[in-house]
C-alpha cells in the first residue's frame, strides 16, 4: 500500500500497515515520539490500519492536537483511579477540553469527593501512568457493549449506547482498555499511559447529566496534563495569576459591583462600577454619532409571534425567559435584532433613506443554566452595545467596512489590536446556500479589501448568517471574543423588510448585526482581569486622590478638588487623620492612577507633589498645570 506524506513524497508499506509501522519506516526517532496519525482530517490511533492512498501526518508532541490526545488519556486514567478507590462509582463522560480534561462521576450515596482527596487520587493515577498501560481499542457489537455495561451497573454508558443506536443506527461501538479499566470511547489515544509526563487535578464541580437540570447531578473532577513538568508549572503559575486577577474578587474589592443570590446572573453595580459602565456607554454613543448611527429604544417584552417570525422561538426558546399575559405567550428579549426589524417595518423607507443605522444599549435577558454563570462573563441580565444596519444590497460592502473601521477605532482606546475570524455557515441554519455563498463572499471581500489578516472558522456562523468575529488575547494569553459583524439576508426575508428603489419598485433590504464590546458587563470583566484592575486613566472611576499631609493642609486640598471637579475629572480627598504613608499605601491598593500630596510648601505655593500608581514620585508642579495635563490625557481616551 502507498500513503502520501505531507511533503508530497510517497511512502510504500505492506498491506494492512498501521500508523506505528509508518512511523518506524520513516525513522526510529519518529517511532519513539509518535502519538497518533492524521488522515482525511481525522486523528487515529497508531495501532489502526492506515487508509491507503491518503495523505499521512504523524502526530508528535509538537503537533496541533497532541495535547488533546494525552489529556484524553489522562481522563481515562482518572476514571480508572476513581473506580479503584471508590467501589460502586458510576462513570459518564470524560473529554479533553481547552486547558485540560474532566470526568463526570456518580458516587455512591454518602460518598463525596473534594480537593482534599486529590493527593490520594493522583497517587493512584501515577501508578497507572508509571505502569505504561497500553490503550487497546476493540470494536464490539452494540449488544455486546450493552451486556457488558449493564452487568457492571454503568447506567450512563448504557444510555449513551442506546442513544447512538437511536440517532445514528450504529451496529458496533469502540471500547478502549488501559489496565483494568474499559470505557466506551471513539478515541484516539496515545500508545500508552506513560506518554503523560505531568498532570494535576484542579477542581471539583457539580454537573447535570446531559446538561439537563432535571437529571442527576454528577461530580465533575477537572484536571490538566502536559508533555513536561515545566509546562505544567508554567500553567499553574498562570492560573495563580488569573486567580489574583479574577474580576469576581477584584470587582467587590475595588467597590465596583457585587452579586447576590436574590438575582442570580445579574450584577449589582456600585457607584464606582456604574461610572465605568456609563463611561463605556458614553464612548459607544459618541462613536455611534460620529459613524451615523441613530439611537433607538425597543420594548423588553414581546409577543411570541415576533420570536416565531425570527425563528428564535423554535431554535432558542430554552434560553429565553417565557411568560404569558391573558393566555398569550410572551418572552423577554435575549437580543435586539427582532425588535429592530419590527421598528424598521413600522415605517416606509426610500432608497434615499438608506442606510438606516439603529443603535441601542439594550438590556437583554438569557436563561443560562445556573452552573454556567460566571461573574460578569456569563450572566442572565446584561446590556449589549447593539446596532443593526438596514441597507441596499449595493451598500453592503461599504457598511461592513464601516463597522470594521469603527471597531478598530473603538479598541484603540484600550490598546487592543484584535485577531479576526470569518465564521461560516453552521450545519443548523436557515436560508438557501446561494444566499450564504453571497453573504460569505461579501464579508471576505471586506476583509481582503482592508488587507486584514484573518482565519476561517468553519461552521461557527449564526444560524441566520455568517459573521466576522473580533478576538482579544489578554495579558494571560487567554482569548476572548469581543465584537462581531454579522451579515443577514434571512431576517429581512422573514420580516418582509423592504424599501422603495429609484425605479419606484419594492426591494429587499440587507441587514447587518454589529456589536463591538459584546456586552458591557463581559467587557468590563475581561478588562479588569487583563489590567488586574488598573484601568486606563480615562476609565478609572477615581482618577486622582488628593492627600493632605496634615489637617491644616485640608483647605488647600479642597481647592485642588474643586479645580479637578470643574475640569470634569474624578477625584477624592483623603482627609483622614492617618499618616501620609498610610494614605499613599491605601491609594496604591485601590489602584488609583494619580495621588497629589499637599504639605506646607504645596499649600503656600499652590503646587502639588505628584505620585503616579506604581511609578512613585514624579515631581511637583502648579495645581493648574496638573489639571490641564490630566484633562488633555483624559480627553484623548488613550490606553
Coordinates of C-alpha atoms in Angstrom, one line a residue:
X1 CA 0.0 0.0 0.0
X2 CA 1.0 3.6 -0.5
X3 CA 0.4 6.8 1.5
X4 CA 1.3 10.4 0.8
X5 CA 3.5 12.3 3.3
X6 CA 2.9 16.0 4.0
X7 CA 5.9 16.9 1.7
X8 CA 4.2 15.1 -1.2
X9 CA 6.5 12.1 -1.2
X10 CA 5.0 8.6 -1.4
X11 CA 5.6 6.0 1.4
X12 CA 5.3 2.4 0.4
X13 CA 4.2 0.0 3.2
X14 CA 3.0 -3.6 3.5
X15 CA -0.7 -4.1 3.0
X16 CA -2.6 -3.5 6.3
X17 CA 0.2 -1.4 7.7
X18 CA -0.6 0.7 10.8
X19 CA 0.4 4.2 11.9
X20 CA 3.1 2.7 14.0
X21 CA 4.5 0.9 11.0
X22 CA 4.6 4.1 9.0
X23 CA 6.4 6.0 11.8
X24 CA 9.0 3.2 12.1
X25 CA 9.5 3.2 8.4
X26 CA 10.3 6.9 8.4
X27 CA 12.8 6.6 11.3
X28 CA 13.4 5.2 14.8
X29 CA 13.4 8.7 16.3
X30 CA 9.9 9.4 15.0
X31 CA 8.7 6.0 16.1
X32 CA 9.7 6.8 19.7
X33 CA 7.8 10.0 19.9
X34 CA 4.8 9.2 17.6
X35 CA 1.4 9.5 19.4
X36 CA -1.1 9.0 16.6
X37 CA -1.6 9.8 12.9
X38 CA -3.9 12.2 11.0
X39 CA -5.6 11.1 7.7
X40 CA -8.6 12.8 6.0
X41 CA -8.7 15.3 8.8
X42 CA -9.2 12.6 11.5
X43 CA -6.7 11.7 14.2
X44 CA -6.4 8.0 14.6
X45 CA -4.5 5.6 16.9
X46 CA -1.1 4.3 15.8
X47 CA -2.3 0.8 16.1
X48 CA -5.1 1.2 13.5
X49 CA -4.6 0.3 9.8
X50 CA -3.9 3.2 7.6
X51 CA -6.2 4.4 4.8
X52 CA -4.5 3.6 1.5
X53 CA -3.7 6.5 -0.8
X54 CA -4.5 9.2 1.7
X55 CA -2.1 11.9 3.0
X56 CA -0.5 10.8 6.3
X57 CA 0.7 13.1 9.1
X58 CA 2.5 11.6 12.1
X59 CA 1.3 13.3 15.3
X60 CA 4.1 14.1 17.8
X61 CA 4.1 16.1 21.0
X62 CA 4.8 19.2 18.9
X63 CA 1.8 18.7 16.6
X64 CA -1.5 20.5 16.8
X65 CA -3.9 18.3 18.7
X66 CA -1.2 16.4 20.6
X67 CA -2.2 17.8 24.0
X68 CA -5.8 16.8 23.4
X69 CA -4.7 13.2 23.0
X70 CA -2.8 12.9 26.3
X71 CA -5.4 14.9 28.1
X72 CA -8.0 12.4 26.9
X73 CA -5.6 9.7 28.0
X74 CA -5.4 11.4 31.5
X75 CA -9.2 11.5 31.7
X76 CA -9.3 7.7 31.3
X77 CA -6.5 7.3 33.9
X78 CA -8.5 9.4 36.3
X79 CA -11.6 7.3 35.8
X80 CA -9.5 4.1 36.3
X81 CA -8.1 5.5 39.6
X82 CA -11.5 6.7 40.9
X83 CA -13.2 3.3 40.1
X84 CA -10.4 1.6 42.1
X85 CA -10.6 3.9 45.1
X86 CA -14.4 4.3 45.2
X87 CA -16.1 0.9 44.5
X88 CA -19.7 1.3 43.2
X89 CA -19.0 4.6 41.4
X90 CA -20.7 5.1 38.1
X91 CA -18.9 6.8 35.2
X92 CA -20.3 9.0 32.5
X93 CA -18.1 11.0 30.1
X94 CA -14.5 12.4 30.2
X95 CA -13.4 14.5 27.3
X96 CA -10.3 16.7 26.8
X97 CA -11.2 20.5 27.0
X98 CA -9.3 23.6 26.1
X99 CA -6.8 23.6 29.0
X100 CA -7.1 20.1 30.4
X101 CA -9.8 17.4 30.9
X102 CA -12.6 16.4 33.1
X103 CA -14.5 13.3 34.0
X104 CA -18.1 13.1 35.5
X105 CA -18.9 10.6 38.2
X106 CA -21.9 9.5 40.1
X107 CA -20.6 8.5 43.5
X108 CA -22.5 6.0 45.8
X109 CA -24.8 7.6 48.3
X110 CA -23.0 9.2 51.2
X111 CA -19.7 9.4 49.3
X112 CA -18.4 12.9 48.4
X113 CA -15.1 13.9 46.8
X114 CA -13.3 17.3 47.3
X115 CA -9.9 18.7 46.5
X116 CA -8.8 17.2 49.9
X117 CA -8.9 13.8 48.1
X118 CA -6.8 14.9 45.1
X119 CA -3.5 13.7 46.5
X120 CA -4.9 10.2 47.0
X121 CA -6.4 10.1 43.5
X122 CA -3.3 11.5 41.9
X123 CA -1.1 8.8 43.6
X124 CA -3.3 6.1 42.1
X125 CA -3.2 7.8 38.7
X126 CA 0.5 7.9 38.9
X127 CA 0.6 4.1 39.4
X128 CA -1.3 3.6 36.2
X129 CA 0.9 6.1 34.3
X130 CA 4.2 4.5 35.5
X131 CA 2.9 1.1 34.5
X132 CA 2.7 2.4 30.9
X133 CA -0.6 0.6 30.3
X134 CA -1.4 0.3 26.6
X135 CA -4.6 1.8 25.2
X136 CA -6.2 -1.1 23.4
X137 CA -9.1 -0.4 21.1
X138 CA -11.7 -3.0 20.1
X139 CA -14.8 -2.9 18.1
X140 CA -17.7 -4.8 19.6
X141 CA -21.4 -5.1 18.7
X142 CA -23.9 -2.9 20.3
X143 CA -25.4 -6.0 22.0
X144 CA -22.0 -7.0 23.5
X145 CA -21.4 -3.5 24.8
X146 CA -24.8 -3.1 26.3
X147 CA -24.5 -6.5 28.0
X148 CA -21.1 -5.6 29.4
X149 CA -22.1 -2.2 30.9
X150 CA -25.4 -3.5 32.2
X151 CA -23.6 -6.2 34.1
X152 CA -21.2 -3.6 35.5
X153 CA -24.1 -1.3 36.5
X154 CA -22.8 1.5 34.4
X155 CA -26.2 3.0 33.5
X156 CA -24.8 6.2 31.9
X157 CA -22.8 4.2 29.4
X158 CA -25.9 2.1 28.6
X159 CA -27.9 5.3 27.9
X160 CA -25.1 6.7 25.7
X161 CA -25.1 3.5 23.6
X162 CA -28.8 3.4 23.3
X163 CA -28.8 7.0 22.1
X164 CA -26.2 6.2 19.5
X165 CA -28.4 3.3 18.2
X166 CA -31.4 5.6 18.1
X167 CA -29.7 8.6 16.5
X168 CA -27.1 7.0 14.2
X169 CA -28.3 3.5 13.7
X170 CA -24.9 2.1 14.6
X171 CA -24.2 -1.6 14.7
X172 CA -20.9 -1.5 16.5
X173 CA -19.1 0.7 19.1
X174 CA -15.5 1.1 20.1
X175 CA -14.1 0.4 23.5
X176 CA -10.7 1.4 24.9
X177 CA -9.0 -0.5 27.7
X178 CA -6.0 0.6 29.8
X179 CA -5.0 -1.7 32.6
X180 CA -8.2 -2.8 34.5
X181 CA -10.3 0.0 33.0
X182 CA -12.5 -0.2 29.9
X183 CA -14.5 2.7 28.6
X184 CA -16.9 3.4 25.8
X185 CA -14.9 5.8 23.6
X186 CA -14.3 6.9 20.0
X187 CA -10.6 7.7 20.6
X188 CA -8.0 8.4 19.7
X189 CA -5.5 7.6 22.4
X190 CA -1.7 7.5 22.6
X191 CA 0.1 4.1 22.6
X192 CA 0.4 4.0 26.4
X193 CA -0.3 5.9 29.6
X194 CA 3.4 6.9 30.1
X195 CA 3.1 9.5 27.4
X196 CA 1.5 11.6 30.1
X197 CA 4.6 13.3 31.6
X198 CA 2.9 15.7 34.0
X199 CA -0.6 16.1 35.3
X200 CA -2.6 17.7 38.1
X201 CA -6.1 17.6 39.4
X202 CA -7.5 21.1 39.8
X203 CA -11.1 21.4 41.0
X204 CA -14.4 19.7 41.7
X205 CA -17.8 21.0 40.4
X206 CA -21.3 19.8 40.0
X207 CA -22.6 19.0 36.6
X208 CA -26.0 17.8 35.5
X209 CA -26.1 14.6 33.3
X210 CA -26.5 15.7 29.7
X211 CA -26.7 19.3 30.8
X212 CA -30.3 18.8 32.0
X213 CA -31.1 20.3 35.4
X214 CA -33.9 17.8 35.7
X215 CA -31.4 14.9 35.5
X216 CA -29.0 13.5 38.0
X217 CA -26.3 15.9 39.3
X218 CA -22.9 14.4 38.9
X219 CA -19.5 15.2 40.4
X220 CA -17.1 16.7 37.8
X221 CA -13.4 16.4 38.5
X222 CA -11.2 18.8 36.4
X223 CA -7.5 18.3 35.7
X224 CA -4.8 19.1 33.2
X225 CA -1.9 17.3 31.7
X226 CA 1.3 18.2 29.7
X227 CA 4.3 16.7 28.0
X228 CA 6.7 18.2 30.6
X229 CA 6.8 19.2 34.2
X230 CA 8.0 22.7 33.2
X231 CA 4.9 23.2 31.0
X232 CA 2.7 22.1 34.0
X233 CA 4.5 24.5 36.3
X234 CA 4.0 27.4 33.8
X235 CA 0.3 26.6 33.6
X236 CA -0.1 26.5 37.4
X237 CA 1.7 29.9 37.7
X238 CA -0.6 31.4 35.1
X239 CA -3.6 30.1 37.0
X240 CA -2.3 31.7 40.2
X241 CA -2.0 35.0 38.3
X242 CA -5.5 34.5 36.9
X243 CA -6.9 33.9 40.4
X244 CA -5.3 37.0 41.6
X245 CA -6.8 39.0 38.7
X246 CA -10.3 37.3 39.0
X247 CA -12.8 40.1 38.4
X248 CA -15.2 38.4 40.8
X249 CA -12.6 39.1 43.5
X250 CA -11.3 42.4 42.3
X251 CA -14.7 44.0 41.5
X252 CA -16.0 43.9 45.0
X253 CA -12.6 44.8 46.5
X254 CA -12.4 47.9 44.3
X255 CA -16.0 48.8 45.1
X256 CA -17.2 48.3 41.5
X257 CA -20.0 45.7 41.7
X258 CA -21.4 42.8 43.8
X259 CA -23.5 39.7 43.4
X260 CA -26.4 38.4 45.4
X261 CA -28.4 35.1 45.3
X262 CA -31.6 37.1 45.1
X263 CA -30.7 37.9 41.4
X264 CA -28.5 35.1 40.1
X265 CA -26.7 36.0 37.0
X266 CA -27.1 39.8 37.4
X267 CA -24.6 42.3 38.9
X268 CA -25.4 45.0 41.4
X269 CA -23.5 47.9 40.1
X270 CA -22.0 50.1 42.9
X271 CA -21.3 53.9 42.2
X272 CA -17.7 53.4 41.1
X273 CA -18.7 50.5 38.8
X274 CA -21.6 52.4 37.4
X275 CA -19.1 55.2 36.5
X276 CA -17.1 52.7 34.4
X277 CA -20.3 51.3 32.9
X278 CA -21.6 54.7 31.9
X279 CA -18.2 55.8 30.5
X280 CA -18.3 52.8 28.1
X281 CA -21.9 53.6 27.1
X282 CA -20.9 57.2 26.5
X283 CA -18.0 56.1 24.3
X284 CA -20.4 53.9 22.3
X285 CA -22.8 56.8 21.9
X286 CA -20.1 59.3 20.9
X287 CA -18.6 57.0 18.3
X288 CA -22.0 55.9 17.1
X289 CA -23.0 59.5 16.4
X290 CA -19.7 60.1 14.5
X291 CA -20.4 57.0 12.4
X292 CA -24.0 57.9 11.5
X293 CA -26.0 55.8 14.0
X294 CA -29.4 56.8 15.5
X295 CA -30.1 55.6 18.9
X296 CA -33.5 53.8 19.4
X297 CA -35.2 52.1 22.3
X298 CA -37.3 48.9 21.9
X299 CA -39.6 47.0 24.4
X300 CA -38.3 44.3 26.7
X301 CA -41.3 42.0 26.4
X302 CA -42.6 40.8 23.0
X303 CA -45.4 38.6 21.9
X304 CA -44.3 35.0 20.9
X305 CA -45.3 35.7 17.3
X306 CA -42.3 38.0 16.9
X307 CA -39.9 35.3 18.0
X308 CA -41.7 32.8 15.8
X309 CA -41.1 35.1 12.8
X310 CA -37.4 35.5 13.7
X311 CA -37.0 31.7 14.3
X312 CA -35.8 32.1 17.9
X313 CA -39.0 30.5 19.3
X314 CA -38.0 27.2 17.7
X315 CA -34.2 27.4 17.9
X316 CA -33.5 29.4 21.0
X317 CA -36.6 29.1 23.3
X318 CA -34.7 27.2 26.0
X319 CA -32.5 30.2 26.5
X320 CA -35.4 32.7 26.7
X321 CA -37.4 33.8 29.8
X322 CA -41.0 32.9 28.8
X323 CA -44.2 34.2 30.5
X324 CA -47.8 34.9 29.5
X325 CA -50.5 37.5 29.8
X326 CA -54.2 36.8 29.3
X327 CA -53.2 33.4 27.9
X328 CA -50.8 34.8 25.3
X329 CA -47.2 33.6 25.5
X330 CA -44.6 36.4 25.8
X331 CA -40.8 36.4 26.1
X332 CA -38.2 38.8 27.4
X333 CA -35.8 39.7 24.6
X334 CA -32.5 37.8 24.5
X335 CA -31.3 40.0 21.7
X336 CA -32.4 43.3 20.0
X337 CA -32.4 42.3 16.3
X338 CA -36.1 41.1 16.0
X339 CA -37.2 44.3 17.8
X340 CA -35.1 46.4 15.4
X341 CA -36.6 44.6 12.4
X342 CA -40.1 45.4 13.8
X343 CA -39.1 49.0 14.2
X344 CA -37.8 49.2 10.7
X345 CA -41.0 47.6 9.4
X346 CA -43.2 50.2 11.1
X347 CA -42.5 52.9 8.5
X348 CA -42.0 53.3 4.8
X349 CA -38.4 53.6 3.5
X350 CA -37.0 55.0 0.3
X351 CA -33.6 54.3 -1.2
X352 CA -32.7 57.9 -0.2
X353 CA -33.2 57.0 3.5
X354 CA -30.7 54.1 3.4
X355 CA -28.6 53.0 5.1
X356 CA -30.5 53.2 8.3
X357 CA -28.3 52.6 11.3
X358 CA -30.0 51.8 14.6
X359 CA -28.1 51.5 17.8
X360 CA -29.4 50.5 21.2
X361 CA -27.6 49.9 24.5
X362 CA -30.3 47.3 25.0
X363 CA -31.0 45.4 28.2
X364 CA -31.2 41.7 27.5
X365 CA -32.1 38.5 29.4
X366 CA -31.0 35.0 28.6
X367 CA -31.9 31.9 30.6
X368 CA -28.4 30.5 31.2
X369 CA -28.1 27.4 33.4
X370 CA -27.1 28.3 36.9
X371 CA -24.0 26.1 36.7
X372 CA -22.7 28.1 33.7
X373 CA -22.9 31.5 35.3
X374 CA -19.6 33.1 35.9
X375 CA -19.4 36.6 37.3
X376 CA -19.7 39.3 34.6
X377 CA -18.5 36.9 31.9
X378 CA -21.6 34.6 31.8
X379 CA -24.8 36.3 33.0
X380 CA -28.6 36.3 32.6
X381 CA -29.1 40.0 32.6
X382 CA -26.8 42.3 30.5
X383 CA -26.6 45.3 28.3
X384 CA -25.2 45.0 24.8
X385 CA -23.7 47.7 22.6
X386 CA -26.0 46.5 19.9
X387 CA -26.6 48.0 16.4
X388 CA -28.3 47.0 13.2
X389 CA -27.9 48.4 9.8
X390 CA -30.5 48.2 7.1
X391 CA -29.1 49.0 3.7
X392 CA -29.5 48.4 -0.1
X393 CA -27.5 45.5 -1.5
X394 CA -25.0 47.8 -3.3
X395 CA -24.3 49.5 0.0
X396 CA -23.5 46.3 1.9
X397 CA -19.8 46.0 1.3
X398 CA -19.1 49.6 2.4
X399 CA -21.3 49.2 5.5
X400 CA -19.2 46.1 6.6
X401 CA -16.0 48.1 6.1
X402 CA -17.6 50.9 8.2
X403 CA -18.3 48.5 11.0
X404 CA -14.7 47.3 10.9
X405 CA -13.4 50.9 10.9
X406 CA -15.5 51.7 14.0
X407 CA -14.3 48.5 15.7
X408 CA -10.6 49.4 15.3
X409 CA -11.2 53.0 16.4
X410 CA -13.0 51.8 19.5
X411 CA -10.4 49.2 20.5
X412 CA -7.6 51.7 20.1
X413 CA -8.8 53.4 23.2
X414 CA -7.8 50.3 25.2
X415 CA -4.7 49.4 23.3
X416 CA -6.4 46.4 21.7
X417 CA -5.5 45.0 18.3
X418 CA -8.0 42.3 17.6
X419 CA -7.5 38.9 15.9
X420 CA -10.1 38.2 13.3
X421 CA -12.2 35.2 12.4
X422 CA -14.5 34.7 9.5
X423 CA -17.2 32.3 10.8
X424 CA -19.0 30.5 8.0
X425 CA -22.4 28.6 7.7
X426 CA -23.3 26.3 10.5
X427 CA -25.0 22.9 10.0
X428 CA -28.2 24.1 11.7
X429 CA -29.1 27.2 9.7
X430 CA -31.9 29.0 7.8
X431 CA -31.7 30.3 4.2
X432 CA -30.6 29.0 0.8
X433 CA -27.0 28.0 0.1
X434 CA -26.9 30.6 -2.7
X435 CA -27.6 33.3 -0.1
X436 CA -24.9 32.0 2.2
X437 CA -22.5 32.0 -0.7
X438 CA -23.2 35.6 -1.4
X439 CA -23.0 36.8 2.2
X440 CA -19.8 34.9 3.0
X441 CA -18.3 36.4 -0.1
X442 CA -19.1 40.0 0.9
X443 CA -17.5 39.6 4.3
X444 CA -14.4 38.0 2.8
X445 CA -14.1 40.8 0.3
X446 CA -14.4 43.5 3.1
X447 CA -11.5 41.8 5.0
X448 CA -9.4 41.4 1.9
X449 CA -10.0 45.0 0.7
X450 CA -8.8 46.3 4.1
X451 CA -5.8 43.9 3.9
X452 CA -6.7 42.4 7.3
X453 CA -5.3 39.0 8.4
X454 CA -8.0 36.5 9.4
X455 CA -8.7 32.8 9.8
X456 CA -11.7 30.9 8.6
X457 CA -13.8 29.4 11.4
X458 CA -15.8 26.8 9.5
X459 CA -19.4 26.2 10.7
X460 CA -19.4 28.8 13.5
X461 CA -21.7 31.4 11.9
X462 CA -25.0 32.5 13.4
X463 CA -28.0 30.4 12.2
X464 CA -29.2 33.3 10.1
X465 CA -25.9 34.4 8.6
X466 CA -22.0 34.4 8.5
X467 CA -20.0 36.8 10.7
X468 CA -16.7 38.4 11.4
X469 CA -15.7 37.9 15.0
X470 CA -13.1 40.1 16.7
X471 CA -11.0 38.4 19.4
X472 CA -8.7 39.8 22.0
X473 CA -5.8 38.0 23.7
X474 CA -5.3 39.3 27.2
X475 CA -2.1 39.6 29.4
X476 CA -2.5 36.0 30.5
X477 CA -2.7 34.7 26.9
X478 CA -6.4 34.0 27.1
X479 CA -8.5 34.6 24.0
X480 CA -11.9 36.4 24.3
X481 CA -14.4 37.2 21.7
X482 CA -15.3 40.9 21.8
X483 CA -17.0 42.3 18.7
X484 CA -19.0 40.8 15.8
X485 CA -20.2 41.9 12.4
X486 CA -22.9 39.6 11.0
X487 CA -24.4 39.8 7.6
X488 CA -28.0 38.7 7.3
X489 CA -30.1 38.2 4.2
X490 CA -32.6 36.0 6.1
X491 CA -34.2 38.3 8.7
X492 CA -35.2 40.8 6.0
X493 CA -36.9 37.9 4.2
X494 CA -38.6 36.6 7.3
X495 CA -39.8 40.0 8.4
X496 CA -40.5 41.2 4.8
X497 CA -38.3 44.3 5.1
X498 CA -38.3 46.5 2.0
X499 CA -37.6 49.9 0.6
X500 CA -38.7 51.8 -2.5
X501 CA -36.0 52.0 -5.0
X502 CA -35.2 54.6 -7.6
X503 CA -37.3 52.6 -10.0
X504 CA -40.3 53.1 -7.7
X505 CA -40.4 49.3 -7.1
X506 CA -40.1 47.5 -3.8
X507 CA -36.7 45.9 -3.0
X508 CA -35.5 43.7 -0.1
X509 CA -33.0 45.4 2.3
X510 CA -29.9 43.7 3.6
X511 CA -29.3 43.6 7.4
X512 CA -26.1 43.8 9.4
X513 CA -25.8 43.0 13.1
X514 CA -23.0 44.8 14.9
X515 CA -21.7 44.8 18.4
X516 CA -18.2 45.9 19.4
X517 CA -17.9 45.4 23.2
X518 CA -20.2 42.4 23.0
X519 CA -21.8 43.2 26.3
X520 CA -20.6 46.0 28.7
X521 CA -20.6 43.6 31.6
X522 CA -18.4 41.0 29.9
X523 CA -16.1 43.6 28.5
X524 CA -15.6 45.2 32.0
X525 CA -14.9 41.7 33.4
X526 CA -12.3 41.0 30.7
X527 CA -10.7 44.4 31.1
X528 CA -10.4 44.1 34.9
X529 CA -8.6 40.7 34.6
X530 CA -6.4 41.9 31.7
X531 CA -5.3 45.0 33.7
X532 CA -5.5 43.5 37.2
X533 CA -7.9 46.3 38.0
X534 CA -5.5 49.0 36.8
X535 CA -7.9 50.6 34.3
X536 CA -7.0 53.2 31.7
X537 CA -6.9 56.7 33.2
X538 CA -10.0 57.9 31.3
X539 CA -12.0 54.9 32.5
X540 CA -10.8 54.8 36.2
X541 CA -13.8 55.6 38.5
X542 CA -11.4 57.7 40.7
X543 CA -8.6 59.3 38.7
X544 CA -6.9 61.3 41.4
X545 CA -6.6 61.1 45.2
X546 CA -5.7 64.3 46.9
X547 CA -3.7 63.6 50.1
X548 CA -3.2 66.4 52.6
X549 CA -0.3 65.6 54.9
X550 CA -2.0 67.1 58.0
X551 CA -5.3 68.7 58.9
X552 CA -4.0 72.2 58.2
X553 CA -3.5 71.2 54.6
X554 CA -7.1 70.1 54.0
X555 CA -8.3 73.5 52.8
X556 CA -5.6 73.6 50.1
X557 CA -6.7 70.0 49.2
X558 CA -10.3 71.2 48.9
X559 CA -9.2 73.9 46.4
X560 CA -7.5 71.3 44.3
X561 CA -10.5 69.0 44.4
X562 CA -12.7 72.0 43.2
X563 CA -10.3 72.6 40.3
X564 CA -10.4 68.9 39.4
X565 CA -14.2 68.8 39.6
X566 CA -14.5 71.9 37.4
X567 CA -12.5 70.2 34.7
X568 CA -14.7 67.1 34.8
X569 CA -12.1 64.9 36.5
X570 CA -13.0 62.3 39.1
X571 CA -11.2 62.9 42.4
X572 CA -11.4 62.2 46.1
X573 CA -10.0 64.0 49.1
X574 CA -8.4 61.7 51.8
X575 CA -8.6 63.9 54.8
X576 CA -8.4 61.1 57.4
X577 CA -6.2 61.6 60.4
X578 CA -3.8 59.0 59.1
X579 CA -0.1 59.2 58.2
X580 CA 0.7 60.2 54.6
X581 CA 2.5 56.8 54.2
X582 CA -0.8 55.1 55.1
X583 CA -2.8 57.2 52.7
X584 CA -0.4 56.5 49.8
X585 CA -0.5 52.8 50.5
X586 CA -4.3 52.8 50.6
X587 CA -4.4 54.7 47.3
X588 CA -2.0 52.2 45.7
X589 CA -4.1 49.3 46.9
X590 CA -7.1 51.0 45.3
X591 CA -5.1 51.2 42.1
X592 CA -5.8 54.9 41.7
X593 CA -3.9 56.4 38.8
X594 CA -2.6 59.6 40.5
X595 CA -2.0 60.8 44.0
X596 CA -1.4 64.5 44.8
X597 CA 0.4 65.1 48.1
X598 CA -0.1 68.5 49.7
X599 CA 2.1 69.8 52.6
X600 CA 3.2 73.2 53.8
X601 CA 5.2 74.0 50.7
X602 CA 2.5 72.9 48.3
X603 CA -0.2 74.8 50.3
X604 CA 1.8 78.0 50.3
X605 CA 2.8 77.9 46.6
X606 CA -0.4 76.4 45.0
X607 CA 1.5 73.4 43.8
X608 CA 1.0 69.6 44.2
X609 CA 3.5 66.8 44.6
X610 CA 2.5 64.2 42.0
X611 CA 2.7 60.5 42.6
X612 CA 1.7 58.0 39.9
X613 CA 0.5 54.5 40.6
X614 CA 3.4 52.1 40.5
X615 CA 5.8 54.8 39.4
X616 CA 6.0 56.7 42.6
X617 CA 7.0 60.4 42.9
X618 CA 7.1 62.1 39.5
X619 CA 7.8 65.7 40.8
X620 CA 5.9 68.9 41.7
X621 CA 4.0 71.3 39.5
X622 CA 1.4 74.0 39.8
X623 CA -2.0 72.5 40.5
X624 CA -3.5 74.3 37.4
X625 CA -0.8 72.7 35.2
X626 CA -1.6 69.2 36.6
X627 CA -5.3 69.7 36.0
X628 CA -4.7 70.9 32.4
X629 CA -2.4 67.9 31.6
X630 CA -4.7 65.4 33.1
X631 CA -7.7 66.9 31.3
X632 CA -5.9 66.6 28.0
X633 CA -4.9 62.9 28.6
X634 CA -8.4 62.0 29.7
X635 CA -10.0 63.7 26.7
X636 CA -7.8 61.6 24.3
X637 CA -9.1 58.4 26.0
X638 CA -5.7 56.8 25.5
X639 CA -4.8 53.4 26.7

